mmCIF file of C-alpha atoms and ligand atoms in Angstrom:
data_model
loop_
_atom_site.group_PDB
_atom_site.id
_atom_site.type_symbol
_atom_site.label_atom_id
_atom_site.label_comp_id
_atom_site.label_asym_id
_atom_site.label_seq_id
_atom_site.Cartn_x
_atom_site.Cartn_y
_atom_site.Cartn_z
ATOM 1 C CA MET A 1 151.368 68.294 64.318
ATOM 2 C CA ASN A 2 149.133 67.990 60.856
ATOM 3 C CA LEU A 3 148.209 64.466 60.008
ATOM 4 C CA THR A 4 147.802 64.496 56.619
ATOM 5 C CA LYS A 5 149.028 60.778 55.383
ATOM 6 C CA ILE A 6 145.878 58.444 55.990
ATOM 7 C CA GLY A 7 145.140 54.696 55.415
ATOM 8 C CA TRP A 8 142.019 53.228 54.950
ATOM 9 C CA ILE A 9 140.874 49.672 55.419
ATOM 10 C CA GLY A 10 137.092 48.682 54.319
ATOM 11 C CA LEU A 11 135.604 49.755 51.267
ATOM 12 C CA GLY A 12 132.457 48.606 51.854
ATOM 13 C CA LYS A 13 129.034 50.581 51.671
ATOM 14 C CA MET A 14 130.043 53.200 54.001
ATOM 15 C CA GLY A 15 133.998 53.204 53.446
ATOM 16 C CA VAL A 16 133.934 54.172 49.721
ATOM 17 C CA PRO A 17 131.995 57.399 50.494
ATOM 18 C CA MET A 18 134.076 58.194 53.678
ATOM 19 C CA ALA A 19 137.171 57.740 51.969
ATOM 20 C CA GLN A 20 136.038 59.827 49.212
ATOM 21 C CA ASN A 21 135.350 62.513 51.256
ATOM 22 C CA LEU A 22 138.785 62.378 53.012
ATOM 23 C CA LEU A 23 140.326 62.649 49.079
ATOM 24 C CA ASN A 24 138.199 65.528 48.378
ATOM 25 C CA ALA A 25 139.343 67.197 51.573
ATOM 26 C CA ASN A 26 143.206 66.949 49.758
ATOM 27 C CA PHE A 27 144.270 64.135 52.657
ATOM 28 C CA ASP A 28 147.017 61.788 51.042
ATOM 29 C CA LEU A 29 144.961 58.471 51.032
ATOM 30 C CA SER A 30 146.214 55.072 51.002
ATOM 31 C CA LEU A 31 143.676 52.255 50.448
ATOM 32 C CA TYR A 32 143.630 48.447 51.595
ATOM 33 C CA ASN A 33 140.504 46.483 50.986
ATOM 34 C CA ARG A 34 140.436 42.531 51.363
ATOM 35 C CA SER A 35 138.828 42.299 47.935
ATOM 36 C CA LYS A 36 139.886 44.151 44.902
ATOM 37 C CA LYS A 37 136.529 45.116 43.078
ATOM 38 C CA ALA A 38 135.605 48.000 45.611
ATOM 39 C CA LEU A 39 139.157 49.905 44.543
ATOM 40 C CA ALA A 40 137.779 50.275 41.262
ATOM 41 C CA ASN A 41 135.600 53.491 42.853
ATOM 42 C CA PHE A 42 139.122 55.409 43.067
ATOM 43 C CA GLU A 43 140.556 54.235 39.558
ATOM 44 C CA ASP A 44 140.530 58.228 38.583
ATOM 45 C CA ARG A 45 141.566 59.188 41.713
ATOM 46 C CA LYS A 46 145.188 60.110 43.499
ATOM 47 C CA VAL A 47 145.486 57.145 45.890
ATOM 48 C CA THR A 48 148.107 54.424 46.644
ATOM 49 C CA ILE A 49 146.797 50.952 47.091
ATOM 50 C CA PHE A 50 148.909 48.795 49.383
ATOM 51 C CA ASP A 51 148.182 44.991 49.414
ATOM 52 C CA THR A 52 148.295 44.504 53.351
ATOM 53 C CA PRO A 53 147.353 46.267 56.613
ATOM 54 C CA LYS A 54 150.797 46.048 57.643
ATOM 55 C CA ALA A 55 152.158 47.839 54.548
ATOM 56 C CA LEU A 56 149.497 50.525 54.904
ATOM 57 C CA LEU A 57 150.112 51.092 58.559
ATOM 58 C CA THR A 58 154.168 51.369 57.507
ATOM 59 C CA ALA A 59 153.470 53.949 55.234
ATOM 60 C CA CYS A 60 150.760 56.315 56.818
ATOM 61 C CA GLU A 61 150.439 58.209 59.782
ATOM 62 C CA VAL A 62 146.644 57.360 60.566
ATOM 63 C CA VAL A 63 144.744 54.498 59.315
ATOM 64 C CA ILE A 64 141.216 54.518 59.488
ATOM 65 C CA VAL A 65 139.444 51.002 59.751
ATOM 66 C CA MET A 66 135.978 50.419 58.784
ATOM 67 C CA ILE A 67 134.923 46.791 58.498
ATOM 68 C CA SER A 68 132.017 44.523 59.060
ATOM 69 C CA ASP A 69 132.227 42.681 62.845
ATOM 70 C CA ASP A 70 134.885 41.815 65.251
ATOM 71 C CA GLN A 71 136.051 38.860 63.614
ATOM 72 C CA ALA A 72 136.945 41.100 60.893
ATOM 73 C CA VAL A 73 138.634 43.432 63.172
ATOM 74 C CA ASN A 74 140.257 40.294 64.408
ATOM 75 C CA GLU A 75 141.824 39.328 60.930
ATOM 76 C CA VAL A 76 142.859 42.840 59.965
ATOM 77 C CA PHE A 77 144.700 43.175 63.315
ATOM 78 C CA CYS A 78 146.154 39.871 63.980
ATOM 79 C CA GLY A 79 146.166 38.048 60.770
ATOM 80 C CA GLU A 80 148.933 37.518 58.991
ATOM 81 C CA ASN A 81 150.553 41.007 57.892
ATOM 82 C CA GLY A 82 147.846 42.349 59.745
ATOM 83 C CA LEU A 83 148.036 45.942 61.747
ATOM 84 C CA LEU A 84 149.675 44.699 64.765
ATOM 85 C CA SER A 85 152.666 42.739 62.083
ATOM 86 C CA ALA A 86 154.196 46.251 61.449
ATOM 87 C CA GLU A 87 157.165 47.432 62.781
ATOM 88 C CA ALA A 88 155.725 50.922 63.139
ATOM 89 C CA LYS A 89 155.671 53.471 66.335
ATOM 90 C CA GLY A 90 153.939 56.778 66.759
ATOM 91 C CA LYS A 91 150.920 55.869 64.360
ATOM 92 C CA ILE A 92 147.247 56.080 65.240
ATOM 93 C CA VAL A 93 144.523 53.243 64.347
ATOM 94 C CA ILE A 94 140.913 54.559 64.348
ATOM 95 C CA ASN A 95 138.318 52.105 64.170
ATOM 96 C CA MET A 96 134.892 53.269 62.839
ATOM 97 C CA SER A 97 133.293 49.970 62.495
ATOM 98 C CA THR A 98 130.483 48.768 64.838
ATOM 99 C CA VAL A 99 132.081 46.453 66.881
ATOM 100 C CA SER A 100 132.382 45.518 70.686
ATOM 101 C CA ALA A 101 134.095 47.693 73.115
ATOM 102 C CA GLU A 102 135.736 44.442 74.531
ATOM 103 C CA ILE A 103 137.621 44.240 71.168
ATOM 104 C CA SER A 104 138.496 47.679 71.245
ATOM 105 C CA ARG A 105 140.204 47.227 74.428
ATOM 106 C CA LYS A 106 142.120 43.900 73.454
ATOM 107 C CA MET A 107 143.653 45.829 70.129
ATOM 108 C CA ALA A 108 144.287 49.031 72.056
ATOM 109 C CA ALA A 109 146.255 47.111 74.565
ATOM 110 C CA LEU A 110 147.981 45.229 71.548
ATOM 111 C CA LEU A 111 148.533 48.629 69.801
ATOM 112 C CA ASN A 112 150.015 50.347 72.850
ATOM 113 C CA GLU A 113 152.960 47.325 73.416
ATOM 114 C CA ASN A 114 154.207 48.413 69.947
ATOM 115 C CA GLY A 115 153.866 52.169 70.896
ATOM 116 C CA ASN A 116 150.894 52.895 68.750
ATOM 117 C CA GLU A 117 147.722 54.308 69.728
ATOM 118 C CA TYR A 118 143.924 53.230 69.101
ATOM 119 C CA ILE A 119 141.040 55.143 69.355
ATOM 120 C CA ASP A 120 137.229 53.742 68.774
ATOM 121 C CA ALA A 121 135.069 56.063 66.865
ATOM 122 C CA PRO A 122 131.975 54.405 65.547
ATOM 123 C CA VAL A 123 129.265 56.404 63.368
ATOM 124 C CA SER A 124 125.714 57.187 63.523
ATOM 125 C CA GLY A 125 124.183 57.689 60.243
ATOM 126 C CA SER A 126 124.329 55.689 56.989
ATOM 127 C CA LEU A 127 125.028 56.044 53.234
ATOM 128 C CA LYS A 128 123.364 59.200 52.896
ATOM 129 C CA GLN A 129 125.278 60.841 55.809
ATOM 130 C CA ALA A 130 128.310 58.908 54.907
ATOM 131 C CA THR A 131 128.219 60.862 51.446
ATOM 132 C CA GLU A 132 127.565 63.933 52.705
ATOM 133 C CA GLY A 133 130.308 64.074 55.202
ATOM 134 C CA THR A 134 127.443 64.641 58.085
ATOM 135 C CA LEU A 135 127.642 61.919 60.255
ATOM 136 C CA VAL A 136 127.480 61.629 63.983
ATOM 137 C CA ILE A 137 130.996 60.444 65.508
ATOM 138 C CA MET A 138 131.136 58.951 69.119
ATOM 139 C CA ALA A 139 134.652 57.948 70.185
ATOM 140 C CA GLY A 140 136.717 56.559 73.382
ATOM 141 C CA GLY A 141 140.419 56.945 74.015
ATOM 142 C CA ASN A 142 143.299 59.070 75.187
ATOM 143 C CA ALA A 143 141.817 62.958 75.001
ATOM 144 C CA GLU A 144 144.854 64.061 73.466
ATOM 145 C CA VAL A 145 145.020 61.632 70.570
ATOM 146 C CA PHE A 146 141.370 62.408 69.973
ATOM 147 C CA ASP A 147 141.934 66.114 69.615
ATOM 148 C CA GLN A 148 144.914 65.520 67.123
ATOM 149 C CA LEU A 149 141.894 63.549 65.148
ATOM 150 C CA ILE A 150 139.400 66.530 64.860
ATOM 151 C CA PRO A 151 140.488 67.378 61.392
ATOM 152 C CA ILE A 152 139.816 64.055 59.880
ATOM 153 C CA PHE A 153 136.721 63.891 61.695
ATOM 154 C CA ASN A 154 135.387 67.055 60.576
ATOM 155 C CA CYS A 155 135.756 66.088 57.064
ATOM 156 C CA LEU A 156 133.485 62.751 57.558
ATOM 157 C CA GLY A 157 130.979 63.791 60.284
ATOM 158 C CA LYS A 158 129.025 66.792 61.679
ATOM 159 C CA LEU A 159 129.637 66.171 65.108
ATOM 160 C CA ALA A 160 132.505 64.296 66.691
ATOM 161 C CA LEU A 161 132.537 63.987 70.361
ATOM 162 C CA ARG A 162 135.048 61.915 72.823
ATOM 163 C CA VAL A 163 132.400 59.829 75.289
ATOM 164 C CA GLY A 164 134.989 58.179 77.602
ATOM 165 C CA GLU A 165 137.754 55.682 77.704
ATOM 166 C CA ILE A 166 139.020 52.890 75.112
ATOM 167 C CA GLY A 167 135.320 51.095 74.077
ATOM 168 C CA ALA A 168 133.003 54.093 75.299
ATOM 169 C CA GLY A 169 132.285 54.965 71.688
ATOM 170 C CA ASN A 170 131.472 51.443 71.032
ATOM 171 C CA SER A 171 129.197 51.167 73.827
ATOM 172 C CA ALA A 172 127.179 54.210 72.949
ATOM 173 C CA LYS A 173 126.623 53.081 69.247
ATOM 174 C CA LEU A 174 125.243 49.835 70.466
ATOM 175 C CA ALA A 175 122.650 52.066 72.622
ATOM 176 C CA ILE A 176 122.186 54.143 69.459
ATOM 177 C CA ASN A 177 121.506 50.955 67.394
ATOM 178 C CA ALA A 178 119.358 49.194 69.549
ATOM 179 C CA LEU A 179 117.125 52.331 69.488
ATOM 180 C CA LEU A 180 117.598 52.218 65.836
ATOM 181 C CA SER A 181 116.147 48.415 65.939
ATOM 182 C CA PHE A 182 113.207 49.592 67.834
ATOM 183 C CA HIS A 183 112.568 52.517 64.896
ATOM 184 C CA ALA A 184 112.649 50.197 62.375
ATOM 185 C CA LEU A 185 110.228 47.521 64.127
ATOM 186 C CA GLY A 186 108.284 50.042 65.359
ATOM 187 C CA LEU A 187 107.611 51.956 61.948
ATOM 188 C CA ALA A 188 107.305 48.076 59.988
ATOM 189 C CA GLU A 189 104.406 47.577 62.560
ATOM 190 C CA ALA A 190 102.625 50.602 62.372
ATOM 191 C CA ILE A 191 102.324 50.555 58.655
ATOM 192 C CA LYS A 192 101.171 46.761 58.698
ATOM 193 C CA PHE A 193 98.916 47.881 61.387
ATOM 194 C CA ALA A 194 96.981 50.632 59.697
ATOM 195 C CA THR A 195 97.038 49.086 56.249
ATOM 196 C CA GLU A 196 95.156 46.127 57.787
ATOM 197 C CA LYS A 197 92.951 48.486 59.166
ATOM 198 C CA GLY A 198 92.374 49.771 55.360
ATOM 199 C CA ILE A 199 94.874 52.960 55.729
ATOM 200 C CA GLU A 200 97.161 53.550 52.842
ATOM 201 C CA PRO A 201 100.828 53.056 53.702
ATOM 202 C CA SER A 202 101.767 56.548 51.740
ATOM 203 C CA THR A 203 98.651 58.189 53.955
ATOM 204 C CA LEU A 204 100.160 56.848 57.101
ATOM 205 C CA LEU A 205 103.569 58.167 56.443
ATOM 206 C CA GLU A 206 102.431 61.682 55.448
ATOM 207 C CA LEU A 207 101.133 61.598 58.836
ATOM 208 C CA ILE A 208 104.110 60.373 60.481
ATOM 209 C CA ASN A 209 106.262 62.578 58.637
ATOM 210 C CA ASN A 210 104.417 65.535 59.735
ATOM 211 C CA SER A 211 103.944 64.938 63.482
ATOM 212 C CA ALA A 212 106.841 64.782 66.225
ATOM 213 C CA LEU A 213 107.609 61.336 65.223
ATOM 214 C CA GLY A 214 108.817 62.250 61.905
ATOM 215 C CA ASN A 215 112.777 61.783 61.436
ATOM 216 C CA PRO A 216 114.816 61.305 58.649
ATOM 217 C CA PHE A 217 114.766 57.881 59.553
ATOM 218 C CA MET A 218 111.244 57.436 59.153
ATOM 219 C CA LYS A 219 111.329 59.326 56.173
ATOM 220 C CA ILE A 220 114.059 57.083 54.221
ATOM 221 C CA LYS A 221 112.621 53.626 55.412
ATOM 222 C CA GLY A 222 109.149 54.464 54.710
ATOM 223 C CA ASP A 223 109.902 55.615 51.475
ATOM 224 C CA ALA A 224 111.589 52.247 51.181
ATOM 225 C CA ILE A 225 108.603 50.410 52.154
ATOM 226 C CA LEU A 226 106.374 52.635 49.743
ATOM 227 C CA GLN A 227 109.215 51.621 46.580
ATOM 228 C CA ASP A 228 109.118 48.100 47.657
ATOM 229 C CA ASN A 229 113.165 48.450 47.207
ATOM 230 C CA TYR A 230 114.957 46.515 50.282
ATOM 231 C CA ASP A 231 118.264 46.935 48.849
ATOM 232 C CA ALA A 232 120.903 47.439 51.612
ATOM 233 C CA VAL A 233 122.067 50.675 52.819
ATOM 234 C CA PHE A 234 121.972 49.082 56.165
ATOM 235 C CA ALA A 235 122.010 45.354 55.683
ATOM 236 C CA LEU A 236 119.617 43.548 58.182
ATOM 237 C CA LYS A 237 122.568 41.179 59.382
ATOM 238 C CA HIS A 238 124.586 43.987 60.684
ATOM 239 C CA ILE A 239 121.828 44.984 63.214
ATOM 240 C CA VAL A 240 121.759 41.397 64.142
ATOM 241 C CA LYS A 241 125.432 41.726 64.766
ATOM 242 C CA ASP A 242 124.547 44.900 66.879
ATOM 243 C CA LEU A 243 121.825 43.507 68.696
ATOM 244 C CA GLN A 244 123.907 40.585 69.597
ATOM 245 C CA LEU A 245 126.800 42.775 70.730
ATOM 246 C CA ALA A 246 124.603 44.688 72.805
ATOM 247 C CA LYS A 247 123.144 41.436 74.150
ATOM 248 C CA ASP A 248 126.484 40.141 74.989
ATOM 249 C CA ALA A 249 127.312 43.085 76.821
ATOM 250 C CA GLY A 250 124.400 42.965 79.296
ATOM 251 C CA ILE A 251 121.497 44.593 77.658
ATOM 252 C CA ASN A 252 118.537 42.308 78.585
ATOM 253 C CA SER A 253 115.258 44.749 78.157
ATOM 254 C CA PRO A 254 111.577 43.534 76.602
ATOM 255 C CA LEU A 255 112.664 45.881 73.865
ATOM 256 C CA ALA A 256 115.962 44.578 72.806
ATOM 257 C CA ASN A 257 115.068 40.966 73.553
ATOM 258 C CA THR A 258 112.357 41.238 71.162
ATOM 259 C CA ALA A 259 114.045 43.190 68.534
ATOM 260 C CA LEU A 260 116.831 40.655 68.609
ATOM 261 C CA GLN A 261 114.755 37.765 67.991
ATOM 262 C CA ALA A 262 112.777 39.189 65.254
ATOM 263 C CA PHE A 263 115.730 40.056 63.097
ATOM 264 C CA THR A 264 117.671 37.141 63.865
ATOM 265 C CA ASN A 265 114.534 35.110 62.780
ATOM 266 C CA ALA A 266 114.803 37.200 59.306
ATOM 267 C CA GLN A 267 118.753 36.577 59.068
ATOM 268 C CA SER A 268 118.867 33.629 56.758
ATOM 269 C CA GLU A 269 116.039 34.978 54.494
ATOM 270 C CA LEU A 270 116.667 38.963 54.510
ATOM 271 C CA GLY A 271 120.249 39.300 56.172
ATOM 272 C CA GLU A 272 121.786 40.748 52.874
ATOM 273 C CA GLU A 273 118.677 43.188 52.211
ATOM 274 C CA ASP A 274 118.253 46.640 54.442
ATOM 275 C CA ILE A 275 117.131 46.735 57.748
ATOM 276 C CA ILE A 276 113.747 47.874 56.900
ATOM 277 C CA SER A 277 113.138 44.638 54.851
ATOM 278 C CA ILE A 278 111.798 43.163 58.226
ATOM 279 C CA TYR A 279 108.417 44.638 57.007
ATOM 280 C CA LYS A 280 108.273 41.389 54.986
ATOM 281 C CA LYS A 281 108.358 39.072 57.562
ATOM 282 C CA LEU A 282 105.933 41.031 59.786
ATOM 283 C CA SER A 283 102.337 39.444 60.428
ATOM 284 C CA LEU A 284 100.277 41.244 63.488
HETATM 285 P P1 NAP B 1 129.809 46.510 54.183
HETATM 286 O O1 NAP B 1 129.372 47.344 53.189
HETATM 287 O O2 NAP B 1 129.221 45.066 54.492
HETATM 288 O O3 NAP B 1 131.400 46.287 54.100
HETATM 289 C C1 NAP B 1 132.165 45.562 54.802
HETATM 290 C C2 NAP B 1 133.589 45.790 54.629
HETATM 291 O O4 NAP B 1 134.140 45.002 55.614
HETATM 292 C C3 NAP B 1 134.308 45.266 53.115
HETATM 293 O O5 NAP B 1 135.214 46.276 53.062
HETATM 294 C C4 NAP B 1 134.621 44.191 53.712
HETATM 295 O O6 NAP B 1 135.543 43.648 52.450
HETATM 296 C C5 NAP B 1 135.399 44.249 55.049
HETATM 297 N N1 NAP B 1 135.327 42.782 55.601
HETATM 298 C C6 NAP B 1 134.535 42.155 56.183
HETATM 299 N N2 NAP B 1 135.053 41.087 56.506
HETATM 300 C C7 NAP B 1 136.341 41.072 56.390
HETATM 301 C C8 NAP B 1 137.611 40.291 56.701
HETATM 302 N N3 NAP B 1 137.319 39.273 57.779
HETATM 303 N N4 NAP B 1 138.928 41.089 56.819
HETATM 304 C C9 NAP B 1 139.115 42.239 56.039
HETATM 305 N N5 NAP B 1 137.943 42.900 55.473
HETATM 306 C C10 NAP B 1 136.502 42.200 55.869
HETATM 307 O O7 NAP B 1 129.513 47.139 55.418
HETATM 308 P P2 NAP B 1 129.000 48.633 55.860
HETATM 309 O O8 NAP B 1 127.812 48.768 55.731
HETATM 310 O O9 NAP B 1 129.923 49.423 54.845
HETATM 311 O O10 NAP B 1 129.417 49.068 57.162
HETATM 312 C C11 NAP B 1 130.542 48.741 57.810
HETATM 313 C C12 NAP B 1 130.708 48.874 59.692
HETATM 314 O O11 NAP B 1 129.767 50.310 59.699
HETATM 315 C C13 NAP B 1 130.030 47.808 60.060
HETATM 316 O O12 NAP B 1 130.383 47.388 61.352
HETATM 317 C C14 NAP B 1 128.459 48.222 60.629
HETATM 318 O O13 NAP B 1 127.695 47.854 61.264
HETATM 319 C C15 NAP B 1 128.715 49.912 60.410
HETATM 320 N N6 NAP B 1 127.908 50.826 59.844
HETATM 321 C C16 NAP B 1 127.064 50.768 58.662
HETATM 322 C C17 NAP B 1 126.281 51.586 58.291
HETATM 323 C C18 NAP B 1 125.248 51.559 57.229
HETATM 324 O O14 NAP B 1 124.311 52.167 57.194
HETATM 325 N N7 NAP B 1 125.813 50.696 56.441
HETATM 326 C C19 NAP B 1 125.993 52.895 59.369
HETATM 327 C C20 NAP B 1 126.790 52.803 60.361
HETATM 328 C C21 NAP B 1 127.541 51.869 60.804
HETATM 329 P P3 NAP B 1 135.068 42.837 51.087
HETATM 330 O O15 NAP B 1 134.779 43.881 50.358
HETATM 331 O O16 NAP B 1 136.750 42.144 50.573
HETATM 332 O O17 NAP B 1 134.158 42.240 51.371
#
C-alpha cells in the first residue's frame, strides 16, 4: 500500500524544510502548527491547513510530528483536540522530535489502544541536511510499519535505519546528541585556548578542517564563530533538553555531566541562540 496523504505537525526550523521536501516529492500534504506565522512559508503551495491535530489525523494516513520536547508531545497527543482524541483507526504517527524513549512508549501504547501505530524516528543533521533531504533517521518500532514508511523517509534523509523497538530511535538520538555537545564544547575550548596562545581562530580552523578531526559540524560551527554569528540553527536550549533527557535515562559520565552543566549555565543568557554560542561563555 502506498501512503500518500501525509499530515505534518510542527513548522519550526526543522519542520519547514522537511515538510517542503515532502511537497516537492508530490505527497499530498496537510499541515498543523500551534501558531499561525510559520504557515506563511507555504502560502504559494498546494497544502491543506487544519486547526487541530485531531482533524489532521482524521484526514491523513500518516502524521509526522516535529516539535520541541516531551511537554509539546504531551500537548499535541493528549490535549483537547489532540491526536489521541481522533476517532481514527489504521493511521501511523511518526514522531521525529528529539524526546524521551519513555514518552514514545507511552504515546505508542495509547495510539495502539485506538488501533493506530507509532514510530519514533528522530533525526541527526540540522537545517542544511533538512533542506537538502540528507538527514540521518533512526527509528524505533514495528518492522513492518517501518518498511511501509521508507518512501517517506527517503524524501527526508539519506539514511533511515530501524534500530529497535519503540523508543530505540530516541535512545540512539540522545547518544548522538551527547556526542554533539562534546564536539561543540571541544571546538569552542580549542579555539579559546589557541587564541590565548596568539593563534588566529581562522588559522586553527584551517588546520582542524584539513586534519582527521575535520567534519561538516566543525566547518559550520567554526565558520559561525569566525563570523560572530550565533543565530540559532540548533538552539542551545535544545541541547540542554537533550542532555537532561540523557541524564534522566541514565547517562552519568564525566563528559556528559560537564556538558550538561556548561550548557545549563549558559541557558538563561543564550538559550535562544545557537549551540555554538557556548563559545562566548567560555573562560579557560
Ligand atoms: P523549533 O524551531 O524550536 O520549533 C519547535 C516547534 O515545536 C514549533 O513548530 C512549535 O510551534 C512547536 N511546539 C513547541 N511547543 C509546542 C506545544 N506545546 N504544542 C504544539 N507545538 C509546539 O525547533 P526545531 O529546531 O525545529 O527542532 C524540532 C525538534 O527537532 C526538537 O526536538 C529538536 O531537538 C530536534 N532537532 C533539531 C535540530 C536542529 O538543528 N534545529 C536537529 C535535529 C533535531 P510554534 O511555532 O507554535 O512555537
